[in-house]
Amino acid sequence: MTSKLLVMKILIINIKELVGIDESIRSFVSGADMGKLQTIKNAFLLIGKGIIMEYGSMESLFIPEDWANKGIKVIDATGKLVFPSFCDSHTHLLYAGSREIEYVDKIKGLSYEEIAKRGGGILNSAKRLHEASETELIGEALARLEEITWLGTGAVEIKSGYGLNTEDELKMLRVIRDLKRLSPLTIKATFLGAHAIPLEYRVKQDEYVDMVINEMIPQVAAEELADYIDVFCDKGFFTVEDTERILMSGIKHGLRPKIHANELNYSGGIQVGVKYGALSVDHLEYTGDAEIQALKNSDTMPTILPGAAFFLNMIHAPARKMIDAGLPLALASDFNPGSSPSGNMQLILSMGCIMYRMTPEEAINATTLNSAYAMGVSDELGSIAIGKKANVFITKPIPGIEYMPYSYGSNKVDTVILNGKVL
Ligand code: NIG
Ligand code: FE
């Protein structure tokens, strides 16, 4: 009988600093509030039934002498920090193979658009995805999920978009449905049929958009395969008009937009996203005053993908200007084979600080609470709050919060707890 009780609760004690506390359970933080990160030094955290039950300073903790018999597993975190797990609100981590040859072409000077025009890029991944079996796809994706789990990610959004025909888009979304069942991570699925225009539709783009609307969306909705709908609204890809048509149809079928916008130009993507109540608009390299104005007082989370900007050597979204204008910001990995072949959110945290001049506090809020909002899970994840799902990680012994982004490239995560269970 006791063995059943033994693993019921986890008590983490002597935490050097418990990071990302949010007593008021806010949906996200904006502007100057992004620079504020509530923490408790010398803290404890009690986890049970998969959720956060209590936390506070060690002085306020009463441990009964017979704690071991009370089914409490104690973890001593002396010298270590505890964080809410990262939420990665934008990935394409379901893909087949890799595209390092294009990466070399890019280094030699070809642009992302030029590669796409030659049938490389997303279309290259679509071809490989078509050839891969569901079992192969599940295996590859599970390995990536496992990798990001040990890097501190606790929730991840995964997009379709390498199918580009009805059958293969559904295949991708069914695989994501399987991943939700097989992985301890919290996963959200986004339908991205409008990711690229297949070669045979280049001269009749409208017909591809018709297919997305008339064939794909109804089937995705009928099988309840997606949580969100995405469109790559940018120069050389889908126009604002295409995007409007697709989003209207998606919304009719219960799919809230989360879109790719303003990566390659002032595409109007941000404005159209806000107009259709997008949960997030992502990339944002081309964000000017008009775009900032559109985002103000909206419910749309501006999301920057530093990995893609780094890997493609692009201009940077004006993060500082956006925060200083009072906007919230989220950061996500964009994990994909073409523009960001890494899902390492610790690296994204560092990039937020180094490339975008965000403070460590801002970047931590952007990779936890705000990115939780950007994938629709901030009521259950993204901060340390009583009742939230116990997805947290314990670091190795480190000097303090700033060390997380400072020490880029090395894994500072020691222990991972997901759904209240130590992995
Ligand atoms: O977010 N920008 C569009 N789509 C992806 C790239 C996907 C790919 O190249 O395979 C992105 O960067
Ligand atoms: Fe993307």
Tab-separated table of C-alpha atoms and ligand atoms in Angstrom:
chain	number	residue	atom	x	y	z
A	1	MET	CA	0.000	0.000	0.000
A	2	THR	CA	2.800	2.405	0.877
A	3	SER	CA	4.578	1.864	-2.445
A	4	LYS	CA	1.609	3.437	-4.199
A	5	LEU	CA	1.808	6.442	-1.919
A	6	LEU	CA	5.549	6.795	-2.239
A	7	VAL	CA	5.595	8.685	-5.506
A	8	MET	CA	2.541	10.781	-4.931
A	9	LYS	CA	4.253	14.071	-4.154
A	10	ILE	CA	7.548	15.723	-4.966
A	11	LEU	CA	9.011	18.292	-2.616
A	12	ILE	CA	11.945	20.274	-3.979
A	13	ILE	CA	13.829	21.926	-1.125
A	14	ASN	CA	16.713	24.383	-0.738
A	15	ILE	CA	16.096	25.836	-4.208
A	16	LYS	CA	18.663	28.573	-4.664
A	17	GLU	CA	16.082	30.577	-6.619
A	18	LEU	CA	12.581	29.636	-7.734
A	19	VAL	CA	12.006	31.553	-10.956
A	20	GLY	CA	8.919	32.758	-12.816
A	21	ILE	CA	6.337	32.938	-10.053
A	22	ASP	CA	3.015	34.429	-11.072
A	23	GLU	CA	0.511	34.672	-8.249
A	24	SER	CA	-1.992	36.628	-10.285
A	25	ILE	CA	-2.043	34.052	-13.091
A	26	ARG	CA	-1.723	36.594	-15.865
A	27	SER	CA	-2.167	35.463	-19.461
A	28	PHE	CA	1.006	37.274	-20.532
A	29	VAL	CA	3.221	40.229	-19.644
A	30	SER	CA	3.787	43.323	-21.791
A	31	GLY	CA	6.086	46.310	-22.054
A	32	ALA	CA	7.895	47.240	-18.837
A	33	ASP	CA	6.342	44.261	-17.015
A	34	MET	CA	8.377	41.961	-19.239
A	35	GLY	CA	11.461	43.097	-17.347
A	36	LYS	CA	9.995	41.940	-14.034
A	37	LEU	CA	10.431	38.340	-13.035
A	38	GLN	CA	9.174	37.260	-9.652
A	39	THR	CA	11.444	34.837	-7.832
A	40	ILE	CA	11.971	33.468	-4.312
A	41	LYS	CA	15.480	32.771	-3.047
A	42	ASN	CA	16.029	29.731	-0.823
A	43	ALA	CA	12.672	28.282	-1.788
A	44	PHE	CA	10.674	25.079	-1.837
A	45	LEU	CA	8.213	23.746	-4.401
A	46	LEU	CA	5.623	21.071	-3.685
A	47	ILE	CA	4.205	19.073	-6.582
A	48	GLY	CA	1.368	16.559	-6.422
A	49	LYS	CA	-1.319	15.114	-8.683
A	50	GLY	CA	0.631	16.492	-11.641
A	51	ILE	CA	0.250	20.104	-10.560
A	52	ILE	CA	2.026	22.745	-8.498
A	53	MET	CA	0.512	22.533	-5.014
A	54	GLU	CA	2.548	24.977	-3.010
A	55	TYR	CA	5.721	27.008	-2.989
A	56	GLY	CA	7.413	29.497	-0.715
A	57	SER	CA	10.572	30.276	1.170
A	58	MET	CA	12.357	27.498	3.074
A	59	GLU	CA	11.721	29.344	6.350
A	60	SER	CA	8.011	28.895	5.832
A	61	LEU	CA	8.269	25.175	5.098
A	62	PHE	CA	7.229	22.635	7.675
A	63	ILE	CA	8.423	19.119	6.813
A	64	PRO	CA	6.791	16.448	8.965
A	65	GLU	CA	9.329	14.012	10.403
A	66	ASP	CA	7.647	11.048	8.819
A	67	TRP	CA	7.601	12.671	5.347
A	68	ALA	CA	8.946	9.496	3.755
A	69	ASN	CA	5.882	7.608	4.948
A	70	LYS	CA	3.624	10.326	3.698
A	71	GLY	CA	4.513	9.534	0.093
A	72	ILE	CA	6.711	12.584	-0.439
A	73	LYS	CA	9.811	12.324	-2.579
A	74	VAL	CA	12.264	15.023	-1.506
A	75	ILE	CA	14.740	16.525	-3.972
A	76	ASP	CA	17.488	18.711	-2.560
A	77	ALA	CA	18.189	21.523	-5.034
A	78	THR	CA	20.991	23.222	-3.120
A	79	GLY	CA	22.842	25.577	-5.482
A	80	LYS	CA	20.276	24.984	-8.240
A	81	LEU	CA	17.483	27.064	-9.757
A	82	VAL	CA	13.989	25.907	-10.672
A	83	PHE	CA	12.243	27.271	-13.756
A	84	PRO	CA	8.870	26.708	-15.351
A	85	SER	CA	9.590	24.644	-18.485
A	86	PHE	CA	10.013	26.529	-21.723
A	87	CYS	CA	7.011	26.694	-24.023
A	88	ASP	CA	8.022	26.551	-27.667
A	89	SER	CA	5.072	28.065	-29.490
A	90	HIS	CA	6.320	27.705	-33.080
A	91	THR	CA	7.940	24.618	-34.566
A	92	HIS	CA	7.912	22.456	-37.667
A	93	LEU	CA	9.661	19.607	-35.893
A	94	LEU	CA	7.791	16.934	-37.800
A	95	TYR	CA	9.898	16.568	-40.934
A	96	ALA	CA	11.798	13.905	-42.841
A	97	GLY	CA	15.556	14.087	-43.338
A	98	SER	CA	17.602	17.264	-43.358
A	99	ARG	CA	18.605	20.028	-45.798
A	100	GLU	CA	22.249	20.832	-45.142
A	101	ILE	CA	23.009	21.156	-48.868
A	102	GLU	CA	20.718	24.198	-49.124
A	103	TYR	CA	22.384	25.592	-46.080
A	104	VAL	CA	25.688	25.520	-47.921
A	105	ASP	CA	23.987	27.185	-50.941
A	106	LYS	CA	22.786	29.905	-48.603
A	107	ILE	CA	26.283	30.452	-47.284
A	108	LYS	CA	27.422	30.803	-50.868
A	109	GLY	CA	24.922	33.594	-51.372
A	110	LEU	CA	21.578	32.201	-52.530
A	111	SER	CA	18.606	33.730	-50.739
A	112	TYR	CA	15.815	31.797	-49.022
A	113	GLU	CA	13.437	32.945	-51.763
A	114	GLU	CA	15.824	31.919	-54.562
A	115	ILE	CA	16.170	28.460	-53.087
A	116	ALA	CA	12.389	28.195	-52.788
A	117	LYS	CA	11.932	29.300	-56.428
A	118	ARG	CA	14.196	26.480	-57.601
A	119	GLY	CA	11.977	23.906	-55.909
A	120	GLY	CA	14.242	23.593	-52.890
A	121	GLY	CA	13.304	24.688	-49.417
A	122	ILE	CA	9.892	23.695	-48.156
A	123	LEU	CA	9.112	21.764	-51.380
A	124	ASN	CA	12.211	19.646	-50.851
A	125	SER	CA	10.950	18.703	-47.393
A	126	ALA	CA	7.485	18.018	-48.849
A	127	LYS	CA	8.976	15.489	-51.259
A	128	ARG	CA	10.804	13.695	-48.465
A	129	LEU	CA	7.783	13.750	-46.226
A	130	HIS	CA	5.690	12.189	-48.976
A	131	GLU	CA	8.191	9.340	-49.253
A	132	ALA	CA	8.435	8.680	-45.501
A	133	SER	CA	6.114	6.282	-43.695
A	134	GLU	CA	4.137	7.378	-40.662
A	135	THR	CA	6.255	5.073	-38.527
A	136	GLU	CA	9.458	6.693	-39.769
A	137	LEU	CA	8.024	10.145	-39.173
A	138	ILE	CA	6.940	9.280	-35.646
A	139	GLY	CA	10.399	7.882	-34.878
A	140	GLU	CA	12.211	10.993	-36.131
A	141	ALA	CA	9.850	13.367	-34.347
A	142	LEU	CA	9.970	11.456	-31.067
A	143	ALA	CA	13.769	11.690	-31.079
A	144	ARG	CA	13.498	15.465	-31.511
A	145	LEU	CA	10.895	15.704	-28.762
A	146	GLU	CA	13.145	13.723	-26.455
A	147	GLU	CA	16.052	16.037	-27.241
A	148	ILE	CA	14.125	19.233	-26.510
A	149	THR	CA	12.663	17.725	-23.341
A	150	TRP	CA	16.168	17.405	-21.900
A	151	LEU	CA	16.881	20.976	-22.942
A	152	GLY	CA	14.023	22.240	-20.777
A	153	THR	CA	11.026	22.440	-23.092
A	154	GLY	CA	7.732	21.352	-21.542
A	155	ALA	CA	5.244	22.341	-24.221
A	156	VAL	CA	5.572	22.570	-27.965
A	157	GLU	CA	3.450	23.573	-30.935
A	158	ILE	CA	3.986	21.504	-34.080
A	159	LYS	CA	2.833	22.533	-37.550
A	160	SER	CA	1.914	20.550	-40.621
A	161	GLY	CA	2.952	22.225	-43.877
A	162	TYR	CA	5.307	19.723	-45.486
A	163	GLY	CA	2.362	17.839	-46.974
A	164	LEU	CA	1.046	20.444	-49.394
A	165	ASN	CA	-1.649	18.115	-50.653
A	166	THR	CA	-4.676	16.935	-48.741
A	167	GLU	CA	-3.483	13.406	-48.121
A	168	ASP	CA	-0.025	14.348	-46.860
A	169	GLU	CA	-1.265	17.255	-44.743
A	170	LEU	CA	-3.670	14.848	-43.044
A	171	LYS	CA	-0.856	12.332	-42.674
A	172	MET	CA	1.224	14.935	-40.846
A	173	LEU	CA	-1.605	15.961	-38.552
A	174	ARG	CA	-2.420	12.343	-37.718
A	175	VAL	CA	1.226	11.817	-36.795
A	176	ILE	CA	1.057	14.892	-34.539
A	177	ARG	CA	-2.059	13.379	-32.941
A	178	ASP	CA	-0.003	10.237	-32.233
A	179	LEU	CA	2.833	12.345	-30.809
A	180	LYS	CA	0.384	13.967	-28.374
A	181	ARG	CA	-0.376	10.492	-27.069
A	182	LEU	CA	3.201	9.201	-27.055
A	183	SER	CA	5.098	12.148	-25.581
A	184	PRO	CA	4.918	13.560	-22.037
A	185	LEU	CA	5.203	17.056	-23.541
A	186	THR	CA	2.106	19.212	-23.919
A	187	ILE	CA	1.610	19.454	-27.686
A	188	LYS	CA	-0.581	21.712	-29.833
A	189	ALA	CA	-1.144	21.043	-33.531
A	190	THR	CA	-1.337	23.704	-36.210
A	191	PHE	CA	-2.591	23.137	-39.743
A	192	LEU	CA	-0.262	24.915	-42.198
A	193	GLY	CA	-1.492	23.763	-45.614
A	194	ALA	CA	-0.589	27.237	-46.900
A	195	HIS	CA	3.134	26.925	-46.209
A	196	ALA	CA	4.352	26.962	-49.823
A	197	ILE	CA	2.883	26.730	-53.295
A	198	PRO	CA	3.606	23.354	-54.955
A	199	LEU	CA	5.370	23.754	-58.335
A	200	GLU	CA	2.361	22.547	-60.317
A	201	TYR	CA	0.267	25.353	-58.781
A	202	ARG	CA	2.763	28.161	-59.412
A	203	VAL	CA	0.717	29.575	-62.284
A	204	LYS	CA	-2.588	28.934	-60.558
A	205	GLN	CA	-2.014	29.824	-56.955
A	206	ASP	CA	-5.734	30.554	-56.476
A	207	GLU	CA	-6.501	26.926	-57.174
A	208	TYR	CA	-4.120	25.808	-54.437
A	209	VAL	CA	-5.792	28.220	-52.017
A	210	ASP	CA	-9.176	26.814	-53.125
A	211	MET	CA	-7.932	23.329	-52.312
A	212	VAL	CA	-6.759	24.417	-48.859
A	213	ILE	CA	-10.187	25.938	-48.220
A	214	ASN	CA	-12.486	23.419	-49.865
A	215	GLU	CA	-10.668	20.152	-49.262
A	216	MET	CA	-8.097	20.408	-46.524
A	217	ILE	CA	-9.738	22.585	-43.874
A	218	PRO	CA	-13.062	20.684	-43.811
A	219	GLN	CA	-11.261	17.337	-43.391
A	220	VAL	CA	-8.840	18.661	-40.783
A	221	ALA	CA	-11.814	20.019	-38.852
A	222	ALA	CA	-13.946	16.909	-39.297
A	223	GLU	CA	-11.212	14.726	-37.801
A	224	GLU	CA	-10.407	17.406	-35.174
A	225	LEU	CA	-6.762	17.186	-36.110
A	226	ALA	CA	-5.676	20.767	-35.478
A	227	ASP	CA	-5.844	23.337	-32.708
A	228	TYR	CA	-4.798	26.273	-34.909
A	229	ILE	CA	-4.444	27.384	-38.508
A	230	ASP	CA	-1.370	29.035	-40.017
A	231	VAL	CA	-0.533	30.733	-43.340
A	232	PHE	CA	2.893	31.836	-44.578
A	233	CYS	CA	1.821	35.361	-45.487
A	234	ASP	CA	4.900	36.796	-47.120
A	235	LYS	CA	6.571	37.940	-50.310
A	236	GLY	CA	6.800	35.036	-52.770
A	237	PHE	CA	4.414	32.889	-50.730
A	238	PHE	CA	0.780	33.703	-49.829
A	239	THR	CA	-0.745	37.148	-50.305
A	240	VAL	CA	-2.866	39.058	-47.826
A	241	GLU	CA	-5.922	38.174	-49.946
A	242	ASP	CA	-5.048	34.454	-49.904
A	243	THR	CA	-4.468	34.706	-46.168
A	244	GLU	CA	-7.824	36.375	-45.533
A	245	ARG	CA	-9.691	33.710	-47.460
A	246	ILE	CA	-7.911	30.891	-45.647
A	247	LEU	CA	-8.258	32.423	-42.191
A	248	MET	CA	-11.970	33.118	-42.668
A	249	SER	CA	-12.521	29.503	-43.581
A	250	GLY	CA	-10.352	28.254	-40.720
A	251	ILE	CA	-12.183	30.404	-38.198
A	252	LYS	CA	-15.515	29.115	-39.521
A	253	HIS	CA	-14.213	25.640	-38.711
A	254	GLY	CA	-13.123	26.600	-35.205
A	255	LEU	CA	-9.405	27.089	-35.925
A	256	ARG	CA	-7.829	30.216	-34.463
A	257	PRO	CA	-5.032	31.707	-36.576
A	258	LYS	CA	-1.344	31.774	-35.657
A	259	ILE	CA	0.514	33.033	-38.668
A	260	HIS	CA	3.916	33.458	-40.321
A	261	ALA	CA	4.226	37.165	-41.055
A	262	ASN	CA	6.700	39.817	-42.165
A	263	GLU	CA	9.774	37.612	-42.382
A	264	LEU	CA	10.708	38.615	-45.913
A	265	ASN	CA	8.962	41.968	-46.330
A	266	TYR	CA	6.325	44.373	-45.009
A	267	SER	CA	3.803	41.823	-46.188
A	268	GLY	CA	0.687	43.046	-44.398
A	269	GLY	CA	0.774	39.749	-42.531
A	270	ILE	CA	0.836	41.363	-39.106
A	271	GLN	CA	-2.194	43.509	-39.877
A	272	VAL	CA	-4.178	40.661	-41.374
A	273	GLY	CA	-3.307	38.453	-38.409
A	274	VAL	CA	-4.530	41.063	-35.941
A	275	LYS	CA	-7.666	41.626	-38.037
A	276	TYR	CA	-8.595	37.951	-37.751
A	277	GLY	CA	-7.779	37.706	-34.039
A	278	ALA	CA	-4.624	35.634	-34.464
A	279	LEU	CA	-3.247	34.187	-31.273
A	280	SER	CA	0.222	35.056	-32.532
A	281	VAL	CA	2.026	36.553	-35.504
A	282	ASP	CA	5.491	35.100	-35.909
A	283	HIS	CA	8.907	36.058	-37.384
A	284	LEU	CA	8.382	39.865	-37.665
A	285	GLU	CA	11.723	40.914	-39.156
A	286	TYR	CA	9.854	43.616	-41.073
A	287	THR	CA	8.002	45.408	-38.300
A	288	GLY	CA	7.619	49.179	-38.527
A	289	ASP	CA	5.476	51.776	-36.787
A	290	ALA	CA	2.305	50.748	-38.630
A	291	GLU	CA	2.758	47.129	-37.557
A	292	ILE	CA	3.460	48.111	-33.949
A	293	GLN	CA	0.351	50.262	-33.989
A	294	ALA	CA	-1.727	47.376	-35.322
A	295	LEU	CA	-0.484	45.086	-32.551
A	296	LYS	CA	-1.237	47.550	-29.770
A	297	ASN	CA	-4.345	46.688	-27.774
A	298	SER	CA	-4.787	43.464	-29.697
A	299	ASP	CA	-4.892	39.926	-28.261
A	300	THR	CA	-2.196	38.834	-30.700
A	301	MET	CA	1.195	37.825	-29.319
A	302	PRO	CA	4.087	39.119	-31.442
A	303	THR	CA	6.546	36.235	-31.613
A	304	ILE	CA	10.156	36.456	-32.701
A	305	LEU	CA	12.049	33.410	-33.989
A	306	PRO	CA	15.717	34.215	-33.354
A	307	GLY	CA	16.953	30.854	-34.646
A	308	ALA	CA	15.669	31.562	-38.154
A	309	ALA	CA	17.087	35.095	-38.200
A	310	PHE	CA	20.428	33.724	-37.029
A	311	PHE	CA	20.541	30.774	-39.412
A	312	LEU	CA	19.426	32.787	-42.459
A	313	ASN	CA	21.536	35.756	-41.428
A	314	MET	CA	18.565	38.086	-41.662
A	315	ILE	CA	17.830	41.503	-40.248
A	316	HIS	CA	16.465	41.379	-36.717
A	317	ALA	CA	12.939	42.165	-35.605
A	318	PRO	CA	12.935	45.395	-33.556
A	319	ALA	CA	12.355	43.687	-30.228
A	320	ARG	CA	13.496	46.596	-28.051
A	321	LYS	CA	11.320	49.063	-29.893
A	322	MET	CA	8.333	46.740	-29.566
A	323	ILE	CA	8.762	46.194	-25.829
A	324	ASP	CA	9.413	49.890	-25.284
A	325	ALA	CA	6.173	50.610	-27.162
A	326	GLY	CA	4.386	48.539	-24.532
A	327	LEU	CA	3.921	45.329	-26.515
A	328	PRO	CA	4.362	41.804	-25.193
A	329	LEU	CA	6.849	39.539	-26.973
A	330	ALA	CA	7.297	35.805	-27.174
A	331	LEU	CA	10.318	33.886	-28.423
A	332	ALA	CA	10.134	30.460	-30.065
A	333	SER	CA	12.542	28.146	-31.852
A	334	ASP	CA	10.921	27.631	-35.285
A	335	PHE	CA	12.631	24.197	-35.189
A	336	ASN	CA	12.601	23.139	-38.869
A	337	PRO	CA	15.022	21.665	-41.419
A	338	GLY	CA	15.334	24.765	-43.612
A	339	SER	CA	15.692	27.857	-41.488
A	340	SER	CA	16.281	26.745	-37.902
A	341	PRO	CA	17.419	23.166	-37.400
A	342	SER	CA	17.456	23.402	-33.623
A	343	GLY	CA	14.766	23.340	-30.965
A	344	ASN	CA	17.095	24.382	-28.180
A	345	MET	CA	15.130	26.975	-26.191
A	346	GLN	CA	18.122	27.722	-23.960
A	347	LEU	CA	19.877	28.899	-27.090
A	348	ILE	CA	16.805	30.946	-28.071
A	349	LEU	CA	16.918	32.535	-24.622
A	350	SER	CA	20.551	33.526	-25.202
A	351	MET	CA	19.777	34.824	-28.683
A	352	GLY	CA	16.927	36.924	-27.268
A	353	CYS	CA	19.451	38.679	-25.047
A	354	ILE	CA	22.416	38.823	-27.394
A	355	MET	CA	20.807	39.533	-30.766
A	356	TYR	CA	17.711	41.402	-29.622
A	357	ARG	CA	19.063	43.231	-26.568
A	358	MET	CA	16.421	41.772	-24.288
A	359	THR	CA	17.284	41.514	-20.615
A	360	PRO	CA	17.453	38.000	-19.125
A	361	GLU	CA	14.164	38.701	-17.301
A	362	GLU	CA	12.447	39.774	-20.535
A	363	ALA	CA	13.784	36.796	-22.452
A	364	ILE	CA	12.709	34.367	-19.713
A	365	ASN	CA	9.183	35.811	-19.747
A	366	ALA	CA	9.238	35.594	-23.549
A	367	THR	CA	10.169	31.885	-23.560
A	368	THR	CA	7.829	30.827	-20.743
A	369	LEU	CA	4.638	32.760	-19.962
A	370	ASN	CA	4.345	34.723	-23.209
A	371	SER	CA	5.176	31.765	-25.417
A	372	ALA	CA	2.656	29.723	-23.413
A	373	TYR	CA	0.061	32.325	-24.364
A	374	ALA	CA	1.188	32.177	-28.001
A	375	MET	CA	0.239	28.492	-28.083
A	376	GLY	CA	-2.911	28.853	-26.004
A	377	VAL	CA	-1.708	27.196	-22.809
A	378	SER	CA	-0.888	30.079	-20.466
A	379	ASP	CA	-3.751	29.152	-18.152
A	380	GLU	CA	-2.009	25.833	-17.397
A	381	LEU	CA	1.695	26.409	-18.143
A	382	GLY	CA	4.416	29.046	-18.443
A	383	SER	CA	4.842	30.123	-14.818
A	384	ILE	CA	5.050	28.881	-11.252
A	385	ALA	CA	1.514	29.207	-9.948
A	386	ILE	CA	-0.601	27.007	-7.706
A	387	GLY	CA	-2.786	24.748	-9.820
A	388	LYS	CA	-0.689	24.980	-12.951
A	389	LYS	CA	0.643	21.814	-14.520
A	390	ALA	CA	3.922	20.765	-12.890
A	391	ASN	CA	6.205	21.122	-15.907
A	392	VAL	CA	9.426	22.491	-14.448
A	393	PHE	CA	13.151	21.900	-14.640
A	394	ILE	CA	15.903	22.021	-12.068
A	395	THR	CA	19.188	23.462	-13.296
A	396	LYS	CA	22.680	22.255	-12.576
A	397	PRO	CA	24.349	24.344	-9.870
A	398	ILE	CA	24.633	27.805	-11.475
A	399	PRO	CA	25.396	31.275	-10.092
A	400	GLY	CA	22.029	32.869	-10.916
A	401	ILE	CA	19.338	33.726	-13.457
A	402	GLU	CA	21.657	35.688	-15.767
A	403	TYR	CA	23.858	32.640	-16.185
A	404	MET	CA	21.103	30.909	-18.172
A	405	PRO	CA	21.341	33.152	-21.273
A	406	TYR	CA	24.995	34.017	-20.629
A	407	SER	CA	26.273	30.459	-20.849
A	408	TYR	CA	25.014	29.900	-24.390
A	409	GLY	CA	25.463	26.545	-26.041
A	410	SER	CA	25.720	24.363	-22.971
A	411	ASN	CA	22.850	22.525	-21.337
A	412	LYS	CA	22.154	23.907	-17.876
A	413	VAL	CA	19.194	21.563	-17.263
A	414	ASP	CA	19.766	18.838	-14.701
A	415	THR	CA	16.362	17.379	-13.788
A	416	VAL	CA	13.176	17.491	-15.832
A	417	ILE	CA	9.731	17.192	-14.271
A	418	LEU	CA	6.744	16.888	-16.591
A	419	ASN	CA	3.148	16.374	-15.481
A	420	GLY	CA	4.466	16.137	-11.929
A	421	LYS	CA	6.777	13.215	-12.720
A	422	VAL	CA	10.570	13.193	-12.643
A	423	LEU	CA	11.837	11.926	-15.992
B	1	NIG	O1	9.217	29.377	-40.271
B	1	NIG	N1	8.991	30.751	-42.986
B	1	NIG	C1	8.414	29.723	-43.333
B	1	NIG	N2	8.556	28.494	-42.889
B	1	NIG	C2	9.580	28.013	-42.085
B	1	NIG	C3	10.675	27.430	-42.853
B	1	NIG	C4	10.407	26.045	-43.146
B	1	NIG	C5	11.428	25.426	-44.024
B	1	NIG	O2	12.285	26.094	-44.643
B	1	NIG	O3	11.335	24.205	-44.112
B	1	NIG	C6	10.030	29.054	-41.119
B	1	NIG	O4	11.142	29.570	-41.158
B	2	FE	FE	7.981	28.689	-39.094
